[in-house]
Each structure stands twice: as structure tokens, then as C-alpha cells.
Amino acid sequence: MIKAQYERPIIQRLNVGLMNKYGTKTEFNPVTHIDGNAVKELMETYGSPLFVLSEKTIRQTYKDATRAFKTRYPKVQFAWSYKTNYINAVCNVFHQEGSWAEVVSGFEYLKALHNNVPGDKIIFNGPDKKEVDLKLAIEHGSLIHIDHLDELYMIKELVAGGTKRPRVAIRVNMDTGIYPMWDRFGFNYEDGQAWDAINKIMLSGQMDLVGLHCHIGTFMLTPNAYGVAASKLSQLALSVMKKFKKKIEYIDLGGGFASKNTLKGSYIQGIDVSPTFDQYAEAISTSILNAGFTEDSLPLLILESGRALIDEAGYLLGSVISNKRLSDGRRATILDFGVNILFTSFWYDHKISPAQHFGQYSEDTVLYGPLCMNIDVVREHISFPPLKKDDQVVVHTVGAYNMTQWMQFIAMRPAVIMIDMDEKPHLIRKRETINSIQDEEVMPLYLEKFKIS
Amino acid sequence: MKFKKNIALSDSGFIFDPTTGDSFNTNPVGLEIVQMLKQDNTPQEISAYFLKNYAVDESTFEKDLYDFINMLSKFKLTEHNEKEKN
Amino acid sequence: MKKKKISVAVSGLNAIDSPGPGISVIRSLRESKYFDVRIIGLSYETLEPGLYMHDLVDKAYQLPLPSAGMDVLYARLQYINSIEKLDLIIPNFDAELFNFIKLAPKLKAELKINTFLPTLDQFEARHKVNLADFGKKHKIKVPKSKTIHTIKEVLALKSEFTYPLVVKGKFYDATVAYSVDQAISAFHKITSKWGLPIIIQEFVTGQEVNVTAIGDGKGNTMGAVPMRKMYITDKGKAWSGISIDDPKLLKMTTKLISSTKWKGGMELEIVKTEKEEYYLIEINPRFPAWVYLAVGCGQNHPEALVRMALKQDVKPFQKYVAGTLFVRYSYDMIVSLKEFETISTLGEL
């Protein structure tokens, strides 16, 4: 006899007066395959949890972004933001597509060199550039984006008496009508700090001011703010040209484009509200083209977009450890991944799908991670089908800031695979072992040998 | 533990408690369990029935049934007779 | 004249104490000279009264909450359309409009469903947060306002505003604050519910007048009826009102519609001061719940909207009867448990 399919029994009170959940069943449409690979099989091969990156999606997104900008502005260059995801295979997909590297530390700088990015195609940002890092960057002719006066003076000292002229830009912060204003990085536009710094550089005679940089915020939902930023940077560039007869080679608008994730507290889904590359490109290119440059003095437009280029290409696969009933009657499901490897669940309501088919019934559920920490919550509320132990789930849009901000807290970090253009999976980072953690530890001799009495 | 006699069940999984005016919704497996409870089947009898007819193992069903009956009691859809209490 | 048969889906069936416009829109369409309408009700809750008004609503379906996203909404509409073959959808909730506006081209192209909605730019520009810019751009008086994010900014308000002032949430809620302390408490109360930013607005006193209007999207006002609230509930809603003949108000409306090229229904909330100055307080991007008053005094705005959506040649309304009243009332319907069960479990009724 063939037995009937079983689904965990659930019962819900029909809450009078509250918005009814009916019709949301498509919210948990199962995702059984990613780029032609069965989720189940991937987890059998590489373990659970598992990060999966779709090379197809990365390249498609990159092409979409470059098309949006290049059809509107003549000179455009993307630089891959290493901090967003610096697994070398990922970086190399971007570099192969033509992207430069944008780094914010000595460590990331070395990574870019290791990936064979030519020195003059590395943009060095960030407030913490050590002397040794700056030396290396000057040596390689990289683009150094100065964040504060102490850095400017350090560079001056480093090049004093030498022959190398560093290629520098300054980071400018400004009011673009966005709250909060990121005024802790770089030099302020409105109060004249930026203009002062430019003058200091130009009058030093020791370095080449090649560009102007800004980065107005993160997950920016208003393309217009970029228009404001682009026009203020353009005005600075034109002032430099006027006073010093010096052409500014590039304007770097930084990153901060939103991905399709849904921010916590947002009523509307991220995928419906996030601007498209076309909207950002329209705001930026219109501003620069209307700023008053002559055709041959139009600067190169550099973009350091990270999140918007990689987020959708990343998935996190995981399994159900257990189900519980909380004291208030709510369902709680414990998963084998939590905030330790899904750092972004602190600020997004990630879309999560079951990896197997279910009926139309769902329950309001809290999704917890596996850590013995109260803050380890993946989703506070989700209408989810009745998953049982060992059932699998797929978390969407996790490509940005997770594979760099993950922790080996309590558990070790999982493997990362990339599915190539022919839908073949490749391991690009191995699951950590105890050695990955312990190799760096040193035991003092006197603590080495003893017995617990 | 018994399912309250006056509670109305419909085939769509709609449950109505005329004492409180509350209404509930359950899925097909839940409905079948409630129907069996209403006919005074014991949890053991319910388990035996499900293990025979559904693709489910004993420990999974035991956990689910325990949780489900707990929810019924939380929603005050069950009553305990005096004997059980003592 | 033989009336054309059409299927129209309408949301906002919550004819409760703070009512949605759906039932008024449906009543207006039921009285159409041109159409014989089959009304498909769209609801979010199981107790929206319109679900049970079978003489007005022929069939009703539950929709996913707007927060579920556009894809889910589209899937649901696709299903409803497969049964009902919709000619038109008239969404009436502020919170759902964003999704419907974005979906409109796809609904037309793939499901052949018409809509007649403001553009996304119009929808965003009239948003509370942007109202000051909107007023400046279209040369309309709006109360002085400021968008703030912190308590520190509340304390600093006294240099720019005089108390009392109005503390408003991004989507809903408004409180009149007579002191800094009240403003701080309103700030906390509203941010906890609707988040940041908070909009501070100058408190303008005077008579509340509203206009229901409809624009053709090319700058023409197809109809406009001003109303003065006569009785206001504790939720600030008109319980009764009277149509008025106020040429200044009509002029302001036509000017606004012509400069924004507004498309679709709208409601203007205006305060008329002692000095006969008109301040625009809010623009609602849909018909108001009292739109049936317009029908009552000679302008069937919902019908005009349907005709324009179906590409018929529509002439603007020229007149209406001033001095027509509406008095709202509540009414207890008797509903069987079976009906409640059906909508609760099947999502259709």
C-alpha cells in the first residue's frame, strides 16, 4: 500500500481584526535547484550549511550595471569592492569582466596584488592605511584616496626626497539630503575642508591630484542623492581646473547602491522598492554631463559598487535542527546557521524558501540560529510551512558582506562553492577544520602537559 | 484529555468553538487528528492509525501529535476529565 | 442605450469607522449610465464589511498583504483574472498603491487588465515628506514643514516653529503638540510605530475643506467637487459633509492637476484660514471614502475613471449641485458563520 504524504499538523486561531495571511502562500514557493543543481545534492556533497554563488548571476548583474552607465556616460570604470566579498574566485570573476580593485586595508591590498591586479588599477580607500601599506601603494602607483590630514602629511613625509610621485585623490563628504550624513570619512565639502585639502595637495608639489572621491552612504534608496553628490564633486573638479589649470582625471562616486534585500522595518519588499542601475546611472550621469565640463575634460566615472553587484548571486543553504514551541504558543525553528555566518540578518529580513514542496498551510514562525546566544535570530517572523528536522532551506540574497563578516564563533565557517556558467559547481573555499582555527594558537610550555586531577 | 463535544468541525479545516466564539484553521492532518479525538480515540490509537496510513515514522509523529494536542489545549479546545486530573 | 458589461475589481471594502473608499466607488459604478458592472471585491481582512454586501459585491477574493511584494500580488491577480476576466482594477488603499502602480504595465501587457493610476513620480512627489517641495514647485501654499530624525532636532524646533505644531508619521498618524514635552512624546509614539523620519508641520487653524477630483493625466481636470466637513469623528473622518461652491478652491484644484498632470482619482485636504488663505495639508492619491457625494451632486467620478481607463472619449464635468449633504451611517449586517468560514479558509466568497 502506498502511504499518504504526511505534513505536520498545524492549527491557527483566525485572528479577528488582524490582517489575514491568506494569499501569501506563494511566499514560500520551494527552491529545489540553483542554476540547475539540486539543493539537496549540493548539501550532500559539500555539507550543511553551505554558501553558493552563481557565476551566471554575477556576470549578468555586472553586465546590467555597466550597460546602464555606459549607455549614458562615455567613460565608466567599475572597481570591485573587496570588503563586500573578497573570496579570490569572486574577485577574479569581476576582474575578468574588466573591474579594477577597491581595497580598504593593507590586507585587502595584498589580496588584490595576489589576484594580479596591476598596481595602477587598485584604489586604496579607508581611514587606516599604515605606513607600510602606503609605501607599497606608492611603489605600485595605486590610486590613494586620502581620508584625513594625518594621512596627507604621512604621504608627504614618505615621498620627501624620493622620486615617486604618488597619485592621490581626496575623499569628500557632503550633505546630499540623506540622513545620516557620513561626515566621519574624508573632508567636508560645505565647510571648505575639501577645498583646503585640495590646495594643500596642489601646493605641496609632491603628489598628483588625479581624482575626487565620495561615498555618501549605504543601501541608498534615493538615486537623487547621487545626482547631488556627482554635481558637487564636479564643481570641485571644475574649481581645480580653474585655479590650477589641472585636469581632474576621474570622479569616483563610491558605492552604496541598494540590493534587492528587504531592510528590517520596511513595509515594502526590497525587490519592489530598490532603484535599478538605470535610475542611479541616470541621476549620476545627468549631473556630470550638465556640470559644465568641455567634452575633452569630462572625467572618468568610477563606481565602487559592491552589494548591488553580488548580493543576488549568493545563497546560503542550511538544514533544520529542531522545532520548538515557545511559551506564547509561537513556533520556533532552529536552523544550523545563524548570525555567526549570516551577519546581514541583523539588518535584513532575508527571503528564505524551503527546499522541498509543501502544501498551502503555514504557521507564523521564528527562525533561530544554532548558537547558544539569545541574539541569534535569523527571522523574527516568517510565515513558513511546517518544516521538520533535516528539512532544508535556501536563504536568498546573501552574496554581500557575509563571506567577509562571518565569524568562527562557536562553530567553524562552512564551505563556499561557485556554480559556473555551464552549471558545474566548484569548491572555492573549503569548510574550515579545527586546524584553521588552532594553527595560529601558541601554547606556553608550562601549560602543555598536565592531567586533570 | 478530551476534545470538547460542542465544537464544530468542517471539511475545510475550519473549527468553531461556540462557547468562546473563537474560530481556527487546521491543515488536513490536523483535521483528521481532531476528528479522531472527537470520536474518543486515544493518542495511542491515533498514532497507530497514522503510522499505518501515512509516510511518517513513529518518533516524528509522536513529537508532532504531542505538540498539536498541546496547542489544542492552549486554545482551550480540550477538556480534562476529573479522573485524569487525579 | 445598451450598457456595456464589464468586470471591475475594487479594493478598500473596509466600510468601518475609518472607512476605505471601496464601497462608495462600487455604489458609484452600480449607478453608471454606461456600464453594467460585475464587481469583484478585493480584501485583506476577513471582516471587511464589503465582503458580505452581496448586492454590491458579486464575488470577493483575499489579496496578499502589500508587504508580501509585487510578485506574490501578481500571482494572486493572475489567478483571480483566470476566473473573472477583469477589465479593470481600482485599488483604493494608500499602502497597496505603490505595488499596483509598478505592476500596472505588466497587468495591461500580460493580463489585459486596465488601470488608471497616478505615475510613480506623482505618487512619490505628493508624499508627506515631499509636500513642502511639492508646494514650492507648483506654487501652492503648504504649511511650513520640516523632516527630522532626532530628539535633538525636536528641542531645536522652537527657533523655527511656534507651538502648537503638528507631529506626523511618514505614512500615518498626526498629533498636535502644544509644548516641547508633547512634541517629544509624540515623536517617540509615532517613531515606535512608523519609524523615521518624522515630519513637523506648522499648525494651521481654520475650516477643513476637501476636494474629490479626477485628472486625465494630460493636465485636464475631468471633475472636482469640494466638500466642507460638517461633523467629524474622533478619528478625524467626516461623518457628514456638504458640497460647496467655492471658486477659489476649484481654481486651486485645476491648477494643481494641470501642473502635475495628475492621472486618476485624488482627494485634496485643505485648511481655509480666517484670512481666506488655502493651505494644502495632504494629497491622497485615490478617491476619498465620501466620493459618492460627488455622484449625488452630479459628477460620477468613478464612472469617469472607468471610461478613461477603457479609452472612451470623456468630457469634463462642468457643474455640480452645491448644498448637497451626505450623512454616513452604520448598519449591522447579519452574517452566517458559513460565509466567514468560506472567506477564512478558501480566501474567496
PDB file of C-alpha atoms in Angstrom, chain C residues 122-280:
ATOM      1  CA  GLN C 122       3.258  61.821  -8.953  1.00  0.00           C
ATOM      2  CA  PHE C 123       2.684  59.282  -6.198  1.00  0.00           C
ATOM      3  CA  GLU C 124       6.062  59.990  -4.575  1.00  0.00           C
ATOM      4  CA  ALA C 125       6.014  63.766  -5.064  1.00  0.00           C
ATOM      5  CA  ARG C 126       2.794  64.239  -3.114  1.00  0.00           C
ATOM      6  CA  HIS C 127       4.149  62.150  -0.227  1.00  0.00           C
ATOM      7  CA  LYS C 128       4.050  63.935   3.124  1.00  0.00           C
ATOM      8  CA  VAL C 129       7.837  64.012   3.318  1.00  0.00           C
ATOM      9  CA  ASN C 130       7.955  65.803  -0.024  1.00  0.00           C
ATOM     10  CA  LEU C 131       4.924  68.054   0.355  1.00  0.00           C
ATOM     11  CA  ALA C 132       6.938  71.215   1.062  1.00  0.00           C
ATOM     12  CA  ASP C 133       8.887  70.808  -2.190  1.00  0.00           C
ATOM     13  CA  PHE C 134       5.668  69.952  -3.946  1.00  0.00           C
ATOM     14  CA  GLY C 135       4.087  73.209  -2.785  1.00  0.00           C
ATOM     15  CA  LYS C 136       7.102  75.230  -3.843  1.00  0.00           C
ATOM     16  CA  LYS C 137       7.221  73.601  -7.256  1.00  0.00           C
ATOM     17  CA  HIS C 138       3.539  74.082  -8.007  1.00  0.00           C
ATOM     18  CA  LYS C 139       3.213  77.428  -6.189  1.00  0.00           C
ATOM     19  CA  ILE C 140       0.668  76.188  -3.685  1.00  0.00           C
ATOM     20  CA  LYS C 141       0.658  77.213  -0.044  1.00  0.00           C
ATOM     21  CA  VAL C 142       1.533  74.349   2.242  1.00  0.00           C
ATOM     22  CA  PRO C 143       2.106  74.595   5.966  1.00  0.00           C
ATOM     23  CA  LYS C 144       5.760  75.099   6.762  1.00  0.00           C
ATOM     24  CA  SER C 145       7.251  71.701   7.481  1.00  0.00           C
ATOM     25  CA  LYS C 146      10.494  70.044   8.369  1.00  0.00           C
ATOM     26  CA  THR C 147      11.656  66.454   8.261  1.00  0.00           C
ATOM     27  CA  ILE C 148      13.523  65.423  11.394  1.00  0.00           C
ATOM     28  CA  HIS C 149      15.270  62.329  12.698  1.00  0.00           C
ATOM     29  CA  THR C 150      16.334  63.019  16.284  1.00  0.00           C
ATOM     30  CA  ILE C 151      15.056  64.308  19.615  1.00  0.00           C
ATOM     31  CA  LYS C 152      17.773  66.934  19.467  1.00  0.00           C
ATOM     32  CA  GLU C 153      16.004  68.363  16.445  1.00  0.00           C
ATOM     33  CA  VAL C 154      12.704  68.415  18.334  1.00  0.00           C
ATOM     34  CA  LEU C 155      14.307  70.555  21.031  1.00  0.00           C
ATOM     35  CA  ALA C 156      15.627  72.935  18.399  1.00  0.00           C
ATOM     36  CA  LEU C 157      12.222  73.428  16.766  1.00  0.00           C
ATOM     37  CA  LYS C 158      11.391  76.476  18.849  1.00  0.00           C
ATOM     38  CA  SER C 159      13.747  78.590  16.788  1.00  0.00           C
ATOM     39  CA  GLU C 160      11.774  77.845  13.601  1.00  0.00           C
ATOM     40  CA  PHE C 161       8.231  76.990  14.679  1.00  0.00           C
ATOM     41  CA  THR C 162       5.752  78.305  17.192  1.00  0.00           C
ATOM     42  CA  TYR C 163       3.679  75.935  19.230  1.00  0.00           C
ATOM     43  CA  PRO C 164       1.256  74.335  18.689  1.00  0.00           C
ATOM     44  CA  LEU C 165       2.669  72.311  15.816  1.00  0.00           C
ATOM     45  CA  VAL C 166       1.750  69.014  14.190  1.00  0.00           C
ATOM     46  CA  VAL C 167       3.940  65.914  14.552  1.00  0.00           C
ATOM     47  CA  LYS C 168       3.336  63.474  11.692  1.00  0.00           C
ATOM     48  CA  GLY C 169       4.478  59.953  10.833  1.00  0.00           C
ATOM     49  CA  LYS C 170       5.812  59.039   7.425  1.00  0.00           C
ATOM     50  CA  PHE C 171       2.714  57.053   6.443  1.00  0.00           C
ATOM     51  CA  TYR C 172       0.009  57.624   9.018  1.00  0.00           C
ATOM     52  CA  ASP C 173      -0.633  59.351  12.337  1.00  0.00           C
ATOM     53  CA  ALA C 174      -0.602  63.013  13.248  1.00  0.00           C
ATOM     54  CA  THR C 175      -0.659  64.634  16.674  1.00  0.00           C
ATOM     55  CA  VAL C 176      -0.988  68.273  17.591  1.00  0.00           C
ATOM     56  CA  ALA C 177       1.660  69.181  20.178  1.00  0.00           C
ATOM     57  CA  TYR C 178       1.237  72.260  22.349  1.00  0.00           C
ATOM     58  CA  SER C 179       4.618  72.057  24.062  1.00  0.00           C
ATOM     59  CA  VAL C 180       8.097  70.600  23.655  1.00  0.00           C
ATOM     60  CA  ASP C 181       7.187  67.819  26.056  1.00  0.00           C
ATOM     61  CA  GLN C 182       4.178  66.859  23.993  1.00  0.00           C
ATOM     62  CA  ALA C 183       6.234  67.017  20.821  1.00  0.00           C
ATOM     63  CA  ILE C 184       8.842  64.688  22.335  1.00  0.00           C
ATOM     64  CA  SER C 185       6.226  62.237  23.470  1.00  0.00           C
ATOM     65  CA  ALA C 186       4.541  62.331  20.044  1.00  0.00           C
ATOM     66  CA  PHE C 187       7.938  61.814  18.400  1.00  0.00           C
ATOM     67  CA  HIS C 188       8.516  58.658  20.453  1.00  0.00           C
ATOM     68  CA  LYS C 189       4.995  57.362  19.972  1.00  0.00           C
ATOM     69  CA  ILE C 190       4.985  57.799  16.205  1.00  0.00           C
ATOM     70  CA  THR C 191       8.542  56.580  15.564  1.00  0.00           C
ATOM     71  CA  SER C 192       7.855  53.397  17.506  1.00  0.00           C
ATOM     72  CA  LYS C 193       5.008  52.667  15.095  1.00  0.00           C
ATOM     73  CA  TRP C 194       6.033  54.087  11.748  1.00  0.00           C
ATOM     74  CA  GLY C 195       9.768  54.643  12.133  1.00  0.00           C
ATOM     75  CA  LEU C 196      11.756  57.626  10.931  1.00  0.00           C
ATOM     76  CA  PRO C 197      11.625  60.277   9.661  1.00  0.00           C
ATOM     77  CA  ILE C 198       9.101  62.428  11.494  1.00  0.00           C
ATOM     78  CA  ILE C 199       7.516  65.396   9.789  1.00  0.00           C
ATOM     79  CA  ILE C 200       6.966  68.567  11.783  1.00  0.00           C
ATOM     80  CA  GLN C 201       4.278  70.786  10.349  1.00  0.00           C
ATOM     81  CA  GLU C 202       3.104  74.250  11.191  1.00  0.00           C
ATOM     82  CA  PHE C 203      -0.358  74.072  12.773  1.00  0.00           C
ATOM     83  CA  VAL C 204      -2.770  75.913  10.549  1.00  0.00           C
ATOM     84  CA  THR C 205      -6.163  76.649  12.045  1.00  0.00           C
ATOM     85  CA  GLY C 206      -9.287  77.155  10.059  1.00  0.00           C
ATOM     86  CA  GLN C 207     -12.027  75.287   8.336  1.00  0.00           C
ATOM     87  CA  GLU C 208     -11.318  71.857   6.893  1.00  0.00           C
ATOM     88  CA  VAL C 209     -12.391  71.545   3.312  1.00  0.00           C
ATOM     89  CA  ASN C 210     -11.749  68.627   0.994  1.00  0.00           C
ATOM     90  CA  VAL C 211     -11.941  68.130  -2.731  1.00  0.00           C
ATOM     91  CA  THR C 212     -12.525  64.904  -4.605  1.00  0.00           C
ATOM     92  CA  ALA C 213     -11.184  65.243  -8.113  1.00  0.00           C
ATOM     93  CA  ILE C 214     -10.072  63.304 -11.130  1.00  0.00           C
ATOM     94  CA  GLY C 215      -7.354  64.123 -13.648  1.00  0.00           C
ATOM     95  CA  ASP C 216      -6.893  62.704 -17.135  1.00  0.00           C
ATOM     96  CA  GLY C 217      -3.095  62.537 -16.945  1.00  0.00           C
ATOM     97  CA  LYS C 218      -2.708  65.305 -19.527  1.00  0.00           C
ATOM     98  CA  GLY C 219      -3.403  68.194 -17.204  1.00  0.00           C
ATOM     99  CA  ASN C 220      -7.176  68.344 -17.533  1.00  0.00           C
ATOM    100  CA  THR C 221      -9.471  68.233 -14.542  1.00  0.00           C
ATOM    101  CA  MET C 222     -12.286  65.895 -15.504  1.00  0.00           C
ATOM    102  CA  GLY C 223     -14.269  66.601 -12.386  1.00  0.00           C
ATOM    103  CA  ALA C 224     -13.931  68.218  -8.972  1.00  0.00           C
ATOM    104  CA  VAL C 225     -16.341  68.568  -6.074  1.00  0.00           C
ATOM    105  CA  PRO C 226     -15.392  70.445  -2.898  1.00  0.00           C
ATOM    106  CA  MET C 227     -16.928  69.480   0.390  1.00  0.00           C
ATOM    107  CA  ARG C 228     -16.874  71.003   3.834  1.00  0.00           C
ATOM    108  CA  LYS C 229     -16.854  68.622   6.752  1.00  0.00           C
ATOM    109  CA  MET C 230     -19.889  69.195   8.955  1.00  0.00           C
ATOM    110  CA  TYR C 231     -19.333  66.524  11.537  1.00  0.00           C
ATOM    111  CA  ILE C 232     -16.004  64.923  12.297  1.00  0.00           C
ATOM    112  CA  THR C 233     -15.476  61.675  14.204  1.00  0.00           C
ATOM    113  CA  ASP C 234     -12.852  61.288  16.892  1.00  0.00           C
ATOM    114  CA  LYS C 235     -10.666  59.749  14.194  1.00  0.00           C
ATOM    115  CA  GLY C 236     -10.863  62.940  12.184  1.00  0.00           C
ATOM    116  CA  LYS C 237     -13.091  61.435   9.487  1.00  0.00           C
ATOM    117  CA  ALA C 238     -16.058  63.233   8.039  1.00  0.00           C
ATOM    118  CA  TRP C 239     -19.306  61.713   9.271  1.00  0.00           C
ATOM    119  CA  SER C 240     -21.280  64.205   7.304  1.00  0.00           C
ATOM    120  CA  GLY C 241     -20.383  66.913   4.852  1.00  0.00           C
ATOM    121  CA  ILE C 242     -21.868  69.298   2.345  1.00  0.00           C
ATOM    122  CA  SER C 243     -20.848  70.148  -1.192  1.00  0.00           C
ATOM    123  CA  ILE C 244     -19.857  73.781  -1.509  1.00  0.00           C
ATOM    124  CA  ASP C 245     -19.450  76.255  -4.316  1.00  0.00           C
ATOM    125  CA  ASP C 246     -16.017  77.707  -3.729  1.00  0.00           C
ATOM    126  CA  PRO C 247     -14.441  79.013  -6.964  1.00  0.00           C
ATOM    127  CA  LYS C 248     -11.070  79.633  -5.271  1.00  0.00           C
ATOM    128  CA  LEU C 249     -10.904  76.033  -4.166  1.00  0.00           C
ATOM    129  CA  LEU C 250     -11.825  74.784  -7.627  1.00  0.00           C
ATOM    130  CA  LYS C 251      -9.216  77.036  -9.179  1.00  0.00           C
ATOM    131  CA  MET C 252      -6.577  75.691  -6.858  1.00  0.00           C
ATOM    132  CA  THR C 253      -7.597  72.140  -7.795  1.00  0.00           C
ATOM    133  CA  THR C 254      -7.495  72.675 -11.548  1.00  0.00           C
ATOM    134  CA  LYS C 255      -4.176  74.475 -11.234  1.00  0.00           C
ATOM    135  CA  LEU C 256      -2.720  71.621  -9.242  1.00  0.00           C
ATOM    136  CA  ILE C 257      -3.996  68.994 -11.654  1.00  0.00           C
ATOM    137  CA  SER C 258      -2.777  70.912 -14.677  1.00  0.00           C
ATOM    138  CA  SER C 259       0.707  71.489 -13.292  1.00  0.00           C
ATOM    139  CA  THR C 260       1.148  67.912 -12.032  1.00  0.00           C
ATOM    140  CA  LYS C 261      -0.705  66.309 -14.960  1.00  0.00           C
ATOM    141  CA  TRP C 262      -2.341  64.165 -12.310  1.00  0.00           C
ATOM    142  CA  LYS C 263      -3.733  60.886 -13.526  1.00  0.00           C
ATOM    143  CA  GLY C 264      -6.625  59.217 -11.704  1.00  0.00           C
ATOM    144  CA  GLY C 265      -8.675  59.979  -8.639  1.00  0.00           C
ATOM    145  CA  MET C 266      -7.444  62.145  -5.805  1.00  0.00           C
ATOM    146  CA  GLU C 267      -8.511  63.869  -2.633  1.00  0.00           C
ATOM    147  CA  LEU C 268      -7.135  67.211  -1.517  1.00  0.00           C
ATOM    148  CA  GLU C 269      -7.206  68.039   2.177  1.00  0.00           C
ATOM    149  CA  ILE C 270      -7.154  71.764   2.656  1.00  0.00           C
ATOM    150  CA  VAL C 271      -7.447  74.197   5.555  1.00  0.00           C
ATOM    151  CA  LYS C 272      -9.067  77.543   4.856  1.00  0.00           C
ATOM    152  CA  THR C 273      -7.884  80.146   7.360  1.00  0.00           C
ATOM    153  CA  GLU C 274      -9.683  83.146   8.785  1.00  0.00           C
ATOM    154  CA  LYS C 275      -7.831  85.276   6.247  1.00  0.00           C
ATOM    155  CA  GLU C 276      -9.233  83.155   3.420  1.00  0.00           C
ATOM    156  CA  GLU C 277      -5.873  81.583   2.712  1.00  0.00           C
ATOM    157  CA  TYR C 278      -5.894  77.998   1.498  1.00  0.00           C
ATOM    158  CA  TYR C 279      -3.249  75.645   2.824  1.00  0.00           C
ATOM    159  CA  LEU C 280      -2.797  72.255   1.227  1.00  0.00           C
TER     160      LEU C 280
END
